[in-house]
């Protein structure tokens, strides 16, 4: 079950959802709540509690573990009214769901929805599949749009510098009600600067990371684990694909063809 929707003019979707949950939530003892939960009972609110994009190849790796009968560490939930809402563990939840597991292990978050919106980012920053720089900045921008947290708490939760959060606040102020129309930080910043012709180095890095993630997912959907499981064939494929441009790719990766040949395994 997934919750989403457009917010009022000038208010981000995440801010609207957080306001709704805060109004509905009341503190309570979580010790009596179940340690396993039916998949169908899990409510997903991606605009608020999913700071990173879903990575298909990571879900596929987790599904193999589930298919073999394994369990992962519990996902983190928060109880709001009658709903059990997923804070952290979206890839694990997807793996269980796609393998048609009836339930999954859970732990319960004791704080408020506002605290949980920060916790989601901190948990992902420490995960085995760390957030990219683009994901951290976009998550920080989302928190800035919510406009409920201090600069220090946003910086801690997202892993971006406090000065970057300060810049985001300035951009939000300059964009006014239109700020909520920009879901990614680099687009918001470009809009605030009047859409300059060239990206700054930081903005270009974010754009490249977002693009690389999309291309990697496209490759995974096409090839599955065939390329990663056959590195020699993958290397030959890339050499044929890039042709004379392969040297430039290797330089960007910090190698040359000579380095690759001389490396001992």
JSON list of C-alpha atoms in Angstrom, two decimals, residues 9-115:
[
{"chain": "A", "resi": 9, "resn": "UNK", "atom": "CA", "xyz": [0.46, 25.31, -3.94]},
{"chain": "A", "resi": 10, "resn": "UNK", "atom": "CA", "xyz": [3.81, 26.29, -2.48]},
{"chain": "A", "resi": 11, "resn": "UNK", "atom": "CA", "xyz": [4.01, 23.24, -0.22]},
{"chain": "A", "resi": 12, "resn": "UNK", "atom": "CA", "xyz": [6.05, 20.18, -1.11]},
{"chain": "A", "resi": 13, "resn": "UNK", "atom": "CA", "xyz": [4.43, 16.78, -1.14]},
{"chain": "A", "resi": 14, "resn": "UNK", "atom": "CA", "xyz": [6.71, 15.62, 1.68]},
{"chain": "A", "resi": 15, "resn": "UNK", "atom": "CA", "xyz": [5.71, 18.63, 3.83]},
{"chain": "A", "resi": 16, "resn": "UNK", "atom": "CA", "xyz": [2.01, 17.92, 3.31]},
{"chain": "A", "resi": 17, "resn": "UNK", "atom": "CA", "xyz": [2.41, 14.23, 4.15]},
{"chain": "A", "resi": 18, "resn": "UNK", "atom": "CA", "xyz": [4.45, 15.00, 7.26]},
{"chain": "A", "resi": 19, "resn": "UNK", "atom": "CA", "xyz": [1.82, 17.47, 8.47]},
{"chain": "A", "resi": 20, "resn": "UNK", "atom": "CA", "xyz": [-0.89, 14.83, 8.01]},
{"chain": "A", "resi": 21, "resn": "UNK", "atom": "CA", "xyz": [1.07, 12.15, 9.87]},
{"chain": "A", "resi": 22, "resn": "UNK", "atom": "CA", "xyz": [1.98, 14.54, 12.69]},
{"chain": "A", "resi": 23, "resn": "UNK", "atom": "CA", "xyz": [-1.68, 15.41, 13.20]},
{"chain": "A", "resi": 24, "resn": "UNK", "atom": "CA", "xyz": [-2.62, 11.72, 13.29]},
{"chain": "A", "resi": 25, "resn": "UNK", "atom": "CA", "xyz": [0.29, 10.43, 15.41]},
{"chain": "A", "resi": 26, "resn": "UNK", "atom": "CA", "xyz": [0.25, 10.12, 19.19]},
{"chain": "A", "resi": 27, "resn": "UNK", "atom": "CA", "xyz": [3.11, 8.78, 21.36]},
{"chain": "A", "resi": 28, "resn": "UNK", "atom": "CA", "xyz": [2.70, 5.27, 22.68]},
{"chain": "A", "resi": 29, "resn": "UNK", "atom": "CA", "xyz": [4.49, 2.16, 23.90]},
{"chain": "A", "resi": 30, "resn": "UNK", "atom": "CA", "xyz": [5.87, 0.11, 21.00]},
{"chain": "A", "resi": 31, "resn": "UNK", "atom": "CA", "xyz": [6.92, -2.92, 23.07]},
{"chain": "A", "resi": 32, "resn": "UNK", "atom": "CA", "xyz": [3.60, -4.67, 22.46]},
{"chain": "A", "resi": 33, "resn": "UNK", "atom": "CA", "xyz": [3.73, -4.32, 18.68]},
{"chain": "A", "resi": 34, "resn": "UNK", "atom": "CA", "xyz": [4.49, -7.47, 16.59]},
{"chain": "A", "resi": 35, "resn": "UNK", "atom": "CA", "xyz": [8.03, -8.42, 15.55]},
{"chain": "A", "resi": 36, "resn": "UNK", "atom": "CA", "xyz": [6.81, -9.68, 12.18]},
{"chain": "A", "resi": 37, "resn": "UNK", "atom": "CA", "xyz": [4.31, -7.93, 9.94]},
{"chain": "A", "resi": 38, "resn": "UNK", "atom": "CA", "xyz": [2.21, -9.08, 7.01]},
{"chain": "A", "resi": 39, "resn": "UNK", "atom": "CA", "xyz": [3.49, -7.59, 3.75]},
{"chain": "A", "resi": 40, "resn": "UNK", "atom": "CA", "xyz": [0.00, -6.32, 2.94]},
{"chain": "A", "resi": 41, "resn": "UNK", "atom": "CA", "xyz": [-0.04, -4.36, 6.22]},
{"chain": "A", "resi": 42, "resn": "UNK", "atom": "CA", "xyz": [3.03, -2.28, 5.30]},
{"chain": "A", "resi": 43, "resn": "UNK", "atom": "CA", "xyz": [2.28, 1.26, 4.13]},
{"chain": "A", "resi": 44, "resn": "UNK", "atom": "CA", "xyz": [4.85, 2.95, 1.87]},
{"chain": "A", "resi": 45, "resn": "UNK", "atom": "CA", "xyz": [5.21, 6.74, 1.72]},
{"chain": "A", "resi": 46, "resn": "UNK", "atom": "CA", "xyz": [8.19, 7.21, -0.65]},
{"chain": "A", "resi": 47, "resn": "UNK", "atom": "CA", "xyz": [8.07, 11.04, -0.87]},
{"chain": "A", "resi": 48, "resn": "UNK", "atom": "CA", "xyz": [8.73, 11.24, 2.87]},
{"chain": "A", "resi": 49, "resn": "UNK", "atom": "CA", "xyz": [10.57, 8.11, 3.97]},
{"chain": "A", "resi": 50, "resn": "UNK", "atom": "CA", "xyz": [12.50, 6.97, 0.91]},
{"chain": "A", "resi": 51, "resn": "UNK", "atom": "CA", "xyz": [15.55, 9.24, 0.54]},
{"chain": "A", "resi": 52, "resn": "UNK", "atom": "CA", "xyz": [17.17, 7.20, -2.25]},
{"chain": "A", "resi": 53, "resn": "UNK", "atom": "CA", "xyz": [15.97, 5.86, -5.57]},
{"chain": "A", "resi": 54, "resn": "UNK", "atom": "CA", "xyz": [15.17, 2.17, -5.74]},
{"chain": "A", "resi": 55, "resn": "UNK", "atom": "CA", "xyz": [18.02, 0.22, -7.37]},
{"chain": "A", "resi": 56, "resn": "UNK", "atom": "CA", "xyz": [16.69, -2.74, -9.35]},
{"chain": "A", "resi": 57, "resn": "UNK", "atom": "CA", "xyz": [19.97, -4.63, -9.33]},
{"chain": "A", "resi": 58, "resn": "UNK", "atom": "CA", "xyz": [20.21, -4.39, -5.54]},
{"chain": "A", "resi": 59, "resn": "UNK", "atom": "CA", "xyz": [16.66, -5.71, -5.15]},
{"chain": "A", "resi": 60, "resn": "UNK", "atom": "CA", "xyz": [17.55, -8.61, -7.46]},
{"chain": "A", "resi": 61, "resn": "UNK", "atom": "CA", "xyz": [20.54, -9.52, -5.29]},
{"chain": "A", "resi": 62, "resn": "UNK", "atom": "CA", "xyz": [18.37, -9.46, -2.17]},
{"chain": "A", "resi": 63, "resn": "UNK", "atom": "CA", "xyz": [15.71, -11.61, -3.82]},
{"chain": "A", "resi": 64, "resn": "UNK", "atom": "CA", "xyz": [18.22, -14.43, -4.24]},
{"chain": "A", "resi": 65, "resn": "UNK", "atom": "CA", "xyz": [18.71, -14.48, -0.46]},
{"chain": "A", "resi": 66, "resn": "UNK", "atom": "CA", "xyz": [14.96, -14.48, 0.18]},
{"chain": "A", "resi": 67, "resn": "UNK", "atom": "CA", "xyz": [14.41, -17.23, -2.40]},
{"chain": "A", "resi": 68, "resn": "UNK", "atom": "CA", "xyz": [16.90, -19.40, -0.51]},
{"chain": "A", "resi": 69, "resn": "UNK", "atom": "CA", "xyz": [14.81, -18.96, 2.64]},
{"chain": "A", "resi": 70, "resn": "UNK", "atom": "CA", "xyz": [16.90, -16.26, 4.31]},
{"chain": "A", "resi": 71, "resn": "UNK", "atom": "CA", "xyz": [15.82, -13.29, 6.41]},
{"chain": "A", "resi": 72, "resn": "UNK", "atom": "CA", "xyz": [17.44, -9.86, 6.55]},
{"chain": "A", "resi": 73, "resn": "UNK", "atom": "CA", "xyz": [17.76, -7.50, 9.49]},
{"chain": "A", "resi": 74, "resn": "UNK", "atom": "CA", "xyz": [14.32, -6.14, 10.43]},
{"chain": "A", "resi": 75, "resn": "UNK", "atom": "CA", "xyz": [12.97, -3.16, 8.51]},
{"chain": "A", "resi": 76, "resn": "UNK", "atom": "CA", "xyz": [12.07, -0.10, 10.58]},
{"chain": "A", "resi": 77, "resn": "UNK", "atom": "CA", "xyz": [8.42, 0.90, 10.97]},
{"chain": "A", "resi": 78, "resn": "UNK", "atom": "CA", "xyz": [6.47, 3.66, 12.66]},
{"chain": "A", "resi": 79, "resn": "UNK", "atom": "CA", "xyz": [2.90, 3.27, 13.91]},
{"chain": "A", "resi": 80, "resn": "UNK", "atom": "CA", "xyz": [0.64, 6.19, 13.02]},
{"chain": "A", "resi": 81, "resn": "UNK", "atom": "CA", "xyz": [-2.98, 5.62, 13.90]},
{"chain": "A", "resi": 82, "resn": "UNK", "atom": "CA", "xyz": [-3.97, 2.31, 12.33]},
{"chain": "A", "resi": 83, "resn": "UNK", "atom": "CA", "xyz": [-1.19, 2.41, 9.75]},
{"chain": "A", "resi": 84, "resn": "UNK", "atom": "CA", "xyz": [2.20, 0.68, 9.93]},
{"chain": "A", "resi": 85, "resn": "UNK", "atom": "CA", "xyz": [4.52, 2.87, 7.84]},
{"chain": "A", "resi": 86, "resn": "UNK", "atom": "CA", "xyz": [7.92, 1.81, 6.49]},
{"chain": "A", "resi": 87, "resn": "UNK", "atom": "CA", "xyz": [10.76, 4.19, 7.44]},
{"chain": "A", "resi": 88, "resn": "UNK", "atom": "CA", "xyz": [13.84, 2.19, 6.42]},
{"chain": "A", "resi": 89, "resn": "UNK", "atom": "CA", "xyz": [14.30, -1.02, 4.44]},
{"chain": "A", "resi": 90, "resn": "UNK", "atom": "CA", "xyz": [12.56, -0.36, 1.12]},
{"chain": "A", "resi": 91, "resn": "UNK", "atom": "CA", "xyz": [14.91, -2.64, -0.87]},
{"chain": "A", "resi": 92, "resn": "UNK", "atom": "CA", "xyz": [14.42, -5.47, 1.65]},
{"chain": "A", "resi": 93, "resn": "UNK", "atom": "CA", "xyz": [10.66, -4.96, 1.60]},
{"chain": "A", "resi": 94, "resn": "UNK", "atom": "CA", "xyz": [10.64, -5.10, -2.22]},
{"chain": "A", "resi": 95, "resn": "UNK", "atom": "CA", "xyz": [12.63, -8.34, -2.19]},
{"chain": "A", "resi": 96, "resn": "UNK", "atom": "CA", "xyz": [10.22, -10.00, 0.26]},
{"chain": "A", "resi": 97, "resn": "UNK", "atom": "CA", "xyz": [7.20, -8.76, -1.69]},
{"chain": "A", "resi": 98, "resn": "UNK", "atom": "CA", "xyz": [8.47, -9.86, -5.11]},
{"chain": "A", "resi": 99, "resn": "UNK", "atom": "CA", "xyz": [9.29, -13.31, -3.73]},
{"chain": "A", "resi": 100, "resn": "UNK", "atom": "CA", "xyz": [5.73, -13.45, -2.36]},
{"chain": "A", "resi": 101, "resn": "UNK", "atom": "CA", "xyz": [6.77, -13.81, 1.25]},
{"chain": "A", "resi": 102, "resn": "UNK", "atom": "CA", "xyz": [3.69, -13.35, 3.46]},
{"chain": "A", "resi": 103, "resn": "UNK", "atom": "CA", "xyz": [5.51, -11.36, 6.16]},
{"chain": "A", "resi": 104, "resn": "UNK", "atom": "CA", "xyz": [8.81, -9.78, 7.15]},
{"chain": "A", "resi": 105, "resn": "UNK", "atom": "CA", "xyz": [10.71, -8.99, 10.39]},
{"chain": "A", "resi": 106, "resn": "UNK", "atom": "CA", "xyz": [10.24, -5.47, 11.77]},
{"chain": "A", "resi": 107, "resn": "UNK", "atom": "CA", "xyz": [11.37, -3.14, 14.54]},
{"chain": "A", "resi": 108, "resn": "UNK", "atom": "CA", "xyz": [9.38, -0.10, 15.66]},
{"chain": "A", "resi": 109, "resn": "UNK", "atom": "CA", "xyz": [10.51, 3.51, 15.79]},
{"chain": "A", "resi": 110, "resn": "UNK", "atom": "CA", "xyz": [9.52, 5.22, 19.03]},
{"chain": "A", "resi": 111, "resn": "UNK", "atom": "CA", "xyz": [9.82, 8.86, 17.93]},
{"chain": "A", "resi": 112, "resn": "UNK", "atom": "CA", "xyz": [7.50, 11.19, 16.07]},
{"chain": "A", "resi": 113, "resn": "UNK", "atom": "CA", "xyz": [6.96, 11.29, 12.27]},
{"chain": "A", "resi": 114, "resn": "UNK", "atom": "CA", "xyz": [9.14, 14.42, 12.22]},
{"chain": "A", "resi": 115, "resn": "UNK", "atom": "CA", "xyz": [11.98, 12.52, 13.91]}
]
